Coordinates of C-alpha atoms and ligand atoms in Angstrom, one line a residue:
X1 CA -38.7 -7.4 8.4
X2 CA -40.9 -6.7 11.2
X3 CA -40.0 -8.0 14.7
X4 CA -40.0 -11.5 15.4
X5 CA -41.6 -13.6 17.1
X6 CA -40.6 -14.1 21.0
X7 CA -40.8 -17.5 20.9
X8 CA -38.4 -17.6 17.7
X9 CA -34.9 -17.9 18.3
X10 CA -35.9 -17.0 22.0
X11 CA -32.1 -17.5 22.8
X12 CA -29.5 -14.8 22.5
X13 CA -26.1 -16.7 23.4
X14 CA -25.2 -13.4 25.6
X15 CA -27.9 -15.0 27.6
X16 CA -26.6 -18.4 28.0
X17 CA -27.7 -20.1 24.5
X18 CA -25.4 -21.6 21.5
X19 CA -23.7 -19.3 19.3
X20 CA -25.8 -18.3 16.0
X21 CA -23.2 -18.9 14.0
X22 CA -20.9 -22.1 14.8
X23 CA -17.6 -20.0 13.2
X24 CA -17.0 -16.5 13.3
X25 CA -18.6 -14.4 11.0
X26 CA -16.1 -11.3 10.0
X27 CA -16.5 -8.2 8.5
X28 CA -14.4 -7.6 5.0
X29 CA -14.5 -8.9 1.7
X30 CA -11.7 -11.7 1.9
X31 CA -13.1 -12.8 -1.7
X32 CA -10.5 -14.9 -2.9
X33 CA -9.9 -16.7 -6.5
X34 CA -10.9 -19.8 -7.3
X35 CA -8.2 -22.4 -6.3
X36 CA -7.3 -23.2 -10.5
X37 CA -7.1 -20.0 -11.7
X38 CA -4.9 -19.2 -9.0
X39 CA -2.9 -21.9 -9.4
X40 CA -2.4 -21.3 -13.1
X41 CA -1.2 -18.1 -12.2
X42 CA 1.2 -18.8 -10.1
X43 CA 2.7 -22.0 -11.9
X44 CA 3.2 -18.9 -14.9
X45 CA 5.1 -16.7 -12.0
X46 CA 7.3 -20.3 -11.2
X47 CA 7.8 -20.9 -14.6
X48 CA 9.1 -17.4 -15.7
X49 CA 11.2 -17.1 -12.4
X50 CA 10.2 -13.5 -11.8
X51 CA 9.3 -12.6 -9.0
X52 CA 9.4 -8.8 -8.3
X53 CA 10.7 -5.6 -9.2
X54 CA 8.1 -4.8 -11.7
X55 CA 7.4 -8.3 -13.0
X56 CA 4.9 -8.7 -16.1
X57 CA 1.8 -9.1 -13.9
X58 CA 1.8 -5.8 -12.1
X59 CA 2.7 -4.1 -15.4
X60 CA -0.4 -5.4 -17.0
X61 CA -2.6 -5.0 -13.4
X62 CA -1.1 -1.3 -13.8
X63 CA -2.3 -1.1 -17.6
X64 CA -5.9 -2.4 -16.6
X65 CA -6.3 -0.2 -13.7
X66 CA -5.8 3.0 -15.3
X67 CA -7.9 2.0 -18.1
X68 CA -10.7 0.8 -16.0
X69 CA -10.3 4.4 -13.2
X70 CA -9.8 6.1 -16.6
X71 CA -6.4 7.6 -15.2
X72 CA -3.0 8.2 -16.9
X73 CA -0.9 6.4 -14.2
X74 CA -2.0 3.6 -11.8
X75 CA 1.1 2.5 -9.3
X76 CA 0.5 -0.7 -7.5
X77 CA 2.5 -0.6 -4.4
X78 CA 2.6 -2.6 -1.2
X79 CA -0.3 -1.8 0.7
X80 CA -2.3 1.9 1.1
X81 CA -0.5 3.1 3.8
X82 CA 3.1 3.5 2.2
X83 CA 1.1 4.7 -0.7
X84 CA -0.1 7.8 1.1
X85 CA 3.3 8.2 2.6
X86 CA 5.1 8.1 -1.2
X87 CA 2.4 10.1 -2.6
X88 CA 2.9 13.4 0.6
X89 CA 6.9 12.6 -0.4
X90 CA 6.3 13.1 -4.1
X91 CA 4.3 16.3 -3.6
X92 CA 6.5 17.4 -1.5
X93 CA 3.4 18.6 0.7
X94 CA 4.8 21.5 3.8
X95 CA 4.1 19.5 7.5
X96 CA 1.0 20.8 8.6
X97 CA -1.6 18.6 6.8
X98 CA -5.2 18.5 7.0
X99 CA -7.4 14.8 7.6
X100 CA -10.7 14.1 9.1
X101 CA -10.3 12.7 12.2
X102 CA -12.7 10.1 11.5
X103 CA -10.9 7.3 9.5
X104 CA -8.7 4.6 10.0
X105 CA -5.0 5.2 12.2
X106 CA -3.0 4.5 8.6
X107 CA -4.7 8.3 6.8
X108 CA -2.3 9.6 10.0
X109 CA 0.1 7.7 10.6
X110 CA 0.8 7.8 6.9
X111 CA 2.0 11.3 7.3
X112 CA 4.2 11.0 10.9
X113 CA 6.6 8.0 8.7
X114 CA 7.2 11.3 6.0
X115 CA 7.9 13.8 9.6
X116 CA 4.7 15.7 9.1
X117 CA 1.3 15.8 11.1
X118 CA -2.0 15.8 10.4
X119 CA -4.0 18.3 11.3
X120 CA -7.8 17.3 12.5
X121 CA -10.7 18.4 10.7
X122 CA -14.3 17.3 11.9
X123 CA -16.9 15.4 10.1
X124 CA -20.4 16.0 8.7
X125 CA -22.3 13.4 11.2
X126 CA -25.1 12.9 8.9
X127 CA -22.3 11.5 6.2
X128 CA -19.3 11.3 8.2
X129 CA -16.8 12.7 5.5
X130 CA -15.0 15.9 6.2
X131 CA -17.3 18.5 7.5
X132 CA -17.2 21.7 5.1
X133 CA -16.9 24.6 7.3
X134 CA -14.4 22.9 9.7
X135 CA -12.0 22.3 6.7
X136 CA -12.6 25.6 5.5
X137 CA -11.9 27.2 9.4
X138 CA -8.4 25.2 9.3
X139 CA -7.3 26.3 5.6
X140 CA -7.8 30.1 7.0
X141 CA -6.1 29.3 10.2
X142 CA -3.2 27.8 8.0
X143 CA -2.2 24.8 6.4
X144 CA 0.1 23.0 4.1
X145 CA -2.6 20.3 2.1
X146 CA -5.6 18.3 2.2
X147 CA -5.5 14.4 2.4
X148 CA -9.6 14.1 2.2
X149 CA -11.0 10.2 2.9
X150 CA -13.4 8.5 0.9
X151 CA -15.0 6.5 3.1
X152 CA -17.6 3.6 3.0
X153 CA -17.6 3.0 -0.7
X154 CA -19.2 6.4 -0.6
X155 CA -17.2 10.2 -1.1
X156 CA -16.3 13.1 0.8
X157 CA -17.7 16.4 -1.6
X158 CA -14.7 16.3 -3.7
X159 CA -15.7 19.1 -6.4
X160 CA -16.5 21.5 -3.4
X161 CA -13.3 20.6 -1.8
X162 CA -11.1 21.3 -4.8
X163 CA -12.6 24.7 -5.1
X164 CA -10.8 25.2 -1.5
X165 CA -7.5 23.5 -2.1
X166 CA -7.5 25.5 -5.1
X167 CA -8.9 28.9 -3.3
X168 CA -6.1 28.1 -0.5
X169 CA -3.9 27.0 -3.1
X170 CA -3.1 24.0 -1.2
X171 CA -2.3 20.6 -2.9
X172 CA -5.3 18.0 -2.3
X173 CA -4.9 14.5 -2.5
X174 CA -7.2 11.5 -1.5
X175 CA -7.5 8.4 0.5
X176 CA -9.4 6.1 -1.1
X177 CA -8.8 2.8 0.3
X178 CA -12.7 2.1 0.8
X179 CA -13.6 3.6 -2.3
X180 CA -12.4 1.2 -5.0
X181 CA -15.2 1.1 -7.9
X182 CA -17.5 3.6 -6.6
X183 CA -18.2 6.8 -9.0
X184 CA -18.5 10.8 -8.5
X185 CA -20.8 12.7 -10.8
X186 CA -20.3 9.8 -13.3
X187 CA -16.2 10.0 -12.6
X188 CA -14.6 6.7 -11.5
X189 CA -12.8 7.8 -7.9
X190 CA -9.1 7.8 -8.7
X191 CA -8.9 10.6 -10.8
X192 CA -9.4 13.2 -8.7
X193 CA -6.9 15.9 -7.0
X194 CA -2.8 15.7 -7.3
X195 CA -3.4 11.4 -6.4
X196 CA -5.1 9.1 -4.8
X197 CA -4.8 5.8 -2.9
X198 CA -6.4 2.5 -2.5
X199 CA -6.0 -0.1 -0.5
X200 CA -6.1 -4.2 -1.9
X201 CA -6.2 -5.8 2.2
X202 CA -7.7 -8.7 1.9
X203 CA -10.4 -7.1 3.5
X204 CA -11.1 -4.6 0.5
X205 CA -13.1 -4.8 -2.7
X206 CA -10.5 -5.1 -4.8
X207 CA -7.7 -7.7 -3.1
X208 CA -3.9 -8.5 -3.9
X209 CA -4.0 -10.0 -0.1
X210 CA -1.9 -6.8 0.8
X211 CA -1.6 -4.0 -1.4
X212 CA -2.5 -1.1 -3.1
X213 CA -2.1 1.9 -5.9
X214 CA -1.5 5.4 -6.5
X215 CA -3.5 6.7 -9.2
X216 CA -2.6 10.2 -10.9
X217 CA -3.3 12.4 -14.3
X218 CA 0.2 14.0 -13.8
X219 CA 3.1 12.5 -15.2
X220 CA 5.8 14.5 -13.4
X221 CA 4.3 13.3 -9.8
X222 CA 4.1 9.7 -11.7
X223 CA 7.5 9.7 -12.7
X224 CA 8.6 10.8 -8.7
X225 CA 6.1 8.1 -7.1
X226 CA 7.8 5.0 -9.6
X227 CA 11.7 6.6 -8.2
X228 CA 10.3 6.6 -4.6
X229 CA 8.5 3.3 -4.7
X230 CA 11.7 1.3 -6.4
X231 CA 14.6 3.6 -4.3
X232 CA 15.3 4.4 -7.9
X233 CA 15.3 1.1 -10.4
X234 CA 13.8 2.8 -12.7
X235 CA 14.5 4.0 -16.1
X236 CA 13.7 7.6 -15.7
X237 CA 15.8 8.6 -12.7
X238 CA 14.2 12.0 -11.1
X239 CA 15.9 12.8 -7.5
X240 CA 13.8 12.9 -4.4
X241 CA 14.8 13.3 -1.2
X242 CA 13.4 10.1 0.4
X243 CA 13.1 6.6 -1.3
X244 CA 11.3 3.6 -0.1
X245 CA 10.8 -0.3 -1.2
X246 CA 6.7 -0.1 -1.9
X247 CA 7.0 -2.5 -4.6
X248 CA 4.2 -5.1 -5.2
X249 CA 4.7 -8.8 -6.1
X250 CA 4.2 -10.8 -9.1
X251 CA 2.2 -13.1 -6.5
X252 CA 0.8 -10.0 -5.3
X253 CA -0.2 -8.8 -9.1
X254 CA -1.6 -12.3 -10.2
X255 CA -4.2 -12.2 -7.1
X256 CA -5.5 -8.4 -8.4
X257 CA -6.1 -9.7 -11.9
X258 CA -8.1 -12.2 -10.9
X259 CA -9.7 -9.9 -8.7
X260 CA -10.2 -7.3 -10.8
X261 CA -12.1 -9.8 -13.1
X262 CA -15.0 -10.6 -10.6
X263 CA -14.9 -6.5 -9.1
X264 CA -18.2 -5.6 -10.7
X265 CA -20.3 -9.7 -9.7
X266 CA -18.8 -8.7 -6.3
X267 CA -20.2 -5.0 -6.3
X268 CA -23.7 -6.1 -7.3
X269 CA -23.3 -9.0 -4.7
X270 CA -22.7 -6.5 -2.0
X271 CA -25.7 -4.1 -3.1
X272 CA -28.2 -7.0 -2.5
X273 CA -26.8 -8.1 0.7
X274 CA -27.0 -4.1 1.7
X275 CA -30.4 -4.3 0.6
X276 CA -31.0 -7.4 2.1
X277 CA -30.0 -5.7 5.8
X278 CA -31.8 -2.5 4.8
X279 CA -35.3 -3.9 4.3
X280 CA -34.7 -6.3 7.7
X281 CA -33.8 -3.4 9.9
X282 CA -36.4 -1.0 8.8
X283 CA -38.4 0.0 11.4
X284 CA -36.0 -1.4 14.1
X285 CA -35.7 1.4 16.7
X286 CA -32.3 3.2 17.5
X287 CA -30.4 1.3 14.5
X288 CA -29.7 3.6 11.4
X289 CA -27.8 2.5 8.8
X290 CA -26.0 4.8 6.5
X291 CA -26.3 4.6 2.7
X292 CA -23.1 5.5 0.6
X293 CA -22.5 8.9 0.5
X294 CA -22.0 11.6 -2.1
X295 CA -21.6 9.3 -4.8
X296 CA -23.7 8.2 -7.6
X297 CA -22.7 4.4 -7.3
X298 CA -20.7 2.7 -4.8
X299 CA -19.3 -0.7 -4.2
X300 CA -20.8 -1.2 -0.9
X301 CA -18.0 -2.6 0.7
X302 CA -19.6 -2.0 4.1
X303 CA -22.6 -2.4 5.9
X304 CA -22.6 0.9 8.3
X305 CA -25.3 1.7 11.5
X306 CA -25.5 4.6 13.9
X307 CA -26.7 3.1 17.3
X308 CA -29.0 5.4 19.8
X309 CA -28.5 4.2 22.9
X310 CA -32.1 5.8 23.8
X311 CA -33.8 4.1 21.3
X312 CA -32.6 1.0 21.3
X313 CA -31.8 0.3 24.5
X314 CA -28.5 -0.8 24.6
X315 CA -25.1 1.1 24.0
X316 CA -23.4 0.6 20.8
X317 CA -20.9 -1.4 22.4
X318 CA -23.5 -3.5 24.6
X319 CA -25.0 -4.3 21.5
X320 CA -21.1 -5.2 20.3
X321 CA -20.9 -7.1 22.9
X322 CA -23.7 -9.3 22.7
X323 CA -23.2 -10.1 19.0
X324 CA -19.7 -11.3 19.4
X325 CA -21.1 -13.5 21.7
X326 CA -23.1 -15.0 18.6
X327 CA -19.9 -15.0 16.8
X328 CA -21.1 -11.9 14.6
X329 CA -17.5 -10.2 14.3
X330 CA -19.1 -6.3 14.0
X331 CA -16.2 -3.9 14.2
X332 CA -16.9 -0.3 16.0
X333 CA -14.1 1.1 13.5
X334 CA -12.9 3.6 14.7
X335 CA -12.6 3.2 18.1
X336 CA -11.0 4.9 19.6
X337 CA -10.9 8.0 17.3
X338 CA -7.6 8.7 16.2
X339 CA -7.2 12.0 18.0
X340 CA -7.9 9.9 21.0
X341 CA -4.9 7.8 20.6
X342 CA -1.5 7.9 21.6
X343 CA 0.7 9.4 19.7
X344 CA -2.0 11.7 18.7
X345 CA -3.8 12.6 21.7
X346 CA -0.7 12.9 23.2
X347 CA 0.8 15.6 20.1
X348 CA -2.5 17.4 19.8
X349 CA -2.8 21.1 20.0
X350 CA -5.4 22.3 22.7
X351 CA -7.8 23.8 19.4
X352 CA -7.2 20.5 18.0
X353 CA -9.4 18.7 20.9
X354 CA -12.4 19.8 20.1
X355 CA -13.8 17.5 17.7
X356 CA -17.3 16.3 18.5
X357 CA -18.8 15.0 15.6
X358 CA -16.0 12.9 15.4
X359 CA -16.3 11.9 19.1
X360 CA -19.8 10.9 18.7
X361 CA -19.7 8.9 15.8
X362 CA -16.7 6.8 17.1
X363 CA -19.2 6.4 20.0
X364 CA -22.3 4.9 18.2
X365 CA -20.6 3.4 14.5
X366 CA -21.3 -0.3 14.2
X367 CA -20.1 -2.3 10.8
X368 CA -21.8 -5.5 10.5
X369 CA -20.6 -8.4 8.3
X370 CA -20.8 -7.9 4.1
X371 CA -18.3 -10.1 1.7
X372 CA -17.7 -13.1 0.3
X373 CA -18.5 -15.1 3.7
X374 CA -21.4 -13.7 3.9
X375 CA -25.1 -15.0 2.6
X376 CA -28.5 -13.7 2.0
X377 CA -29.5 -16.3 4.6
X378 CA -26.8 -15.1 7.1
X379 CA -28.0 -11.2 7.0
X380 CA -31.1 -12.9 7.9
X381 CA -29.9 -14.6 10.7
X382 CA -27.7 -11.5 11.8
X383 CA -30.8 -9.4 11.7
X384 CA -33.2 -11.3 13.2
X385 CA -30.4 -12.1 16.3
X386 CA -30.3 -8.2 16.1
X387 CA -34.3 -7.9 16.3
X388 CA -33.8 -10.0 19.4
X389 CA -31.1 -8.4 21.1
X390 CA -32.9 -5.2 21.0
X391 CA -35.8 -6.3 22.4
X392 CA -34.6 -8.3 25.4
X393 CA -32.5 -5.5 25.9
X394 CA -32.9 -4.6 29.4
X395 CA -32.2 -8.6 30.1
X396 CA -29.1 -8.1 27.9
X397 CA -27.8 -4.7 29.4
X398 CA -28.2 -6.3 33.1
X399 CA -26.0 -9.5 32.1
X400 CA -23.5 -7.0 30.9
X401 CA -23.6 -4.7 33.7
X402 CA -23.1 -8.4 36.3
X403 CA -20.0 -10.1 34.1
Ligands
T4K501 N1 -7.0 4.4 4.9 C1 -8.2 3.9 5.2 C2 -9.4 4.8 5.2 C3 -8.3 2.5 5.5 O1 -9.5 2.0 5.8 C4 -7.1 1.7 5.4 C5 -7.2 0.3 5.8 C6 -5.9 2.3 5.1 C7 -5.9 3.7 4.8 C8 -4.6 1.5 5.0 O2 -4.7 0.5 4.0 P1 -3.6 -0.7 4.1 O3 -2.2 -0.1 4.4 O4 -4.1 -1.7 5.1 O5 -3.7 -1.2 2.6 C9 -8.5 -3.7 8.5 C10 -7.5 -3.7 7.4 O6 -6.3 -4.3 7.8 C11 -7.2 -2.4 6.9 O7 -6.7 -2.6 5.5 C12 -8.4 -1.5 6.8 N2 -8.2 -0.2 6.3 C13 -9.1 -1.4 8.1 C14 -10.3 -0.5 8.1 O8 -9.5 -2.7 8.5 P2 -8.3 -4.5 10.9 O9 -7.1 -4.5 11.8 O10 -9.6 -4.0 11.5 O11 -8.6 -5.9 10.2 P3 -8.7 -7.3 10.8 O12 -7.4 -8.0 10.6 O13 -9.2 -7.2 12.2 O14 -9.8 -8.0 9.8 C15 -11.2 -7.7 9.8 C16 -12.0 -9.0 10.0 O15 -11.7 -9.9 8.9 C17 -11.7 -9.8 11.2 O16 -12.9 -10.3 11.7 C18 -10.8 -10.9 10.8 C19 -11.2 -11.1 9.4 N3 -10.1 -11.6 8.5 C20 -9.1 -10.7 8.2 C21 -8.1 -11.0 7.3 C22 -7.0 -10.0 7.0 C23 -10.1 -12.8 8.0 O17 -11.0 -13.6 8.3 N4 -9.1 -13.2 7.1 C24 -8.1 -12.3 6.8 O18 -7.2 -12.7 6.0 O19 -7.8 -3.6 9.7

């Protein structure tokens, strides 16, 4: 797409005008089944009066999960973030553990609900995933294990990040609550390190409304996560020192089949919409977007631009701003950076403070909308409002500056 005409769509609503869009347009998958299906489902959960506590349903999400991440053990739990918390209890990682500091709050706060902290590693700016050479600093300065992020539908470099767990001899163990579907050097994400975890928000690629799984090759850690996740309820006992109620639903479980069933028409759904925003903002100065990284497919879950204020003419958060006002709901995740937060900012060790790939990208990251409400003809209309934005941008920065 080349830019468009001034006298199209002359209005930008930040100027006065209508909304683009007469209802919000969000961010996130929210794909939801269709309304018989579900209702078949769930008139099966009424009619067998089972309701939880590992129900039929999330045995047989749990049996189709690890066949389809190729993984001994999948454990479907509540939602991501008690999942990382049961999977640092069940390795019994030491308290000093390594993140990036750029992903979402939960990779952190995960860690504080089990009394241990995370330790901040920079990013690689040009694919925002853990930044080699930092992570490698912080293993020979000391610390207890690696909880890497898969961000983006795309990857950290998990085979070079092994070698340095191993090296270090730390346990590694993954956050993958973006990456549901996507694929490593022809490896399914979710069998890699000690575990790893995904998230099934209603907002992910793969959706039980809340929820998520642990996936792991090793049956003693299995065994531990199923007497954490149930406070014991479980056949095997095995003692662990802290217990927790991260069971799913049957409600939860009849949601993720159907989901599961549609996971690969949504995945190719996503990739044309990303095409469909990468061929309208080519050539569009100051926008970037980023292509998954580090993986050989993905299931583009998001759509993800860098912002240069130079270029473009606006601030990431002008141009934030001035598409909210057209009821484009883009999120500047993660603002603020995590090590910029309380408690963190607040806990962090003066050599901690120093993070500023991290600091920069939390300055200029914009995700625009991609999922189920989303339409070829509304990336065109998102695009083309951008087009507009940018160019009337000193008109745009000046109403800003005056509200
Ligand atoms: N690690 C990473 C790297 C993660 O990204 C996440 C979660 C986690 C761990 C933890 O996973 P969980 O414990 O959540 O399973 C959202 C999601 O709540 C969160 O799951 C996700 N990452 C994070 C990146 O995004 P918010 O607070 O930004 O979402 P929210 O409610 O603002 O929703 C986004 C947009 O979707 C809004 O425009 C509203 C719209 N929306 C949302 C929901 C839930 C709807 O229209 N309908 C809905 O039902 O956190």
């Amino acid at each position: 797409m080349s830019a468009p005409d001034s006298n199209l769509s002359a209005d930008l609503a930040i100027l006065g005008a209508s909304p683009a869009f007469p209802v919000p347009l969000p961010v996130g998958q929210l794909d939801f089944p269709d309304w018989g299906d579900y209702e078949s489902a769930f008139r099966s959960i009424f009619d067998r009066q089972y309701y939880t506590n590992q129900g039929p349903l999330v045995n047989l999400l749990e049996e189709r999960l690890s066949t389809r991440l190729q993984v001994r053990h999948a454990i479907c739990v509540t939602n991501a973030t008690i999942g990382l918390s049961m999977v640092a209890e069940a390795l019994e990682v030491g308290a000093r553990v390594i993140i990036p500091a750029f992903t979402f709050i939960a990779t952190a706060q995960s860690l504080l609900w089990t009394g241990r902290m995370p330790v901040f590693c920079d990013v690689d700016p040009q694919t925002h995933h853990l930044d080699i050479a930092h992570l490698e600093q912080l293993l020979e300065e000391g610390a207890d294990a690696i909880l890497a992020v898969n961000l983006w539908g795309g990857a950290c470099r998990v085979h070079e990040i092994e070698s340095l767990a191993q090296r270090y001899g730390v346990p590694l163990y993954f956050d993958s609550a973006q990456a549901f579907g996507s694929t490593v050097g022809g490896r399914t994400i979710g069998s890699f390190g000690k575990a790893e975890v995904f998230s099934f928000h209603a907002t992910k690629m793969m959706n039980t409304t809340e929820g998520g799984c642990i996936t792991t090759n090793e049956d003693d850690v299995a065994e531990r996560l199923r007497n954490i996740r149930s406070s014991y309820g479980v056949r095997t006992v095995v003692h662990v020192d802290r217990t927790a109620n991260g069971r799913m639903s049957e409600a939860q479980a009849a949601i993720g089949l159907l989901s599961l069933d549609v996971v690969d028409s949504r995945m190719t759904r996503n990739r044309a919409l990303h095409d469909a925003y990468q061929s309208m903002l080519a050539g569009l100065p100051g926008l970037k977007i980023l292509a998954p990284q580090n993986v050989d497919s993905s299931n583009y879950q998001y759509l993800i631009c860098e912002i240069d204020e130079r270029e473009f003419g606006l601030s990431r958060d002008e141009l934030h701003q001035a598409l909210h006002a057209e009821n484009i709901v883009a999120r500047r995740y993660f603002t603020p950076g995590i090590h910029r937060a309380p408690p963190f900012s607040a806990l962090m060790q003066k050599s901690d403070e120093s993070l500023p790939m991290t600091d920069r990208l939390c300055a200029t990251v914009l995700q625009l909308p991609l999922g189920a409400r989303v339409g070829q003809a509304d990336v065109g209309l998102v695009c083309e409002k951008i087009w507009r934005i940018q160019k009337l941008a000193r008109a745009v920065k000046e109403r800003l500056a005056g509200q």
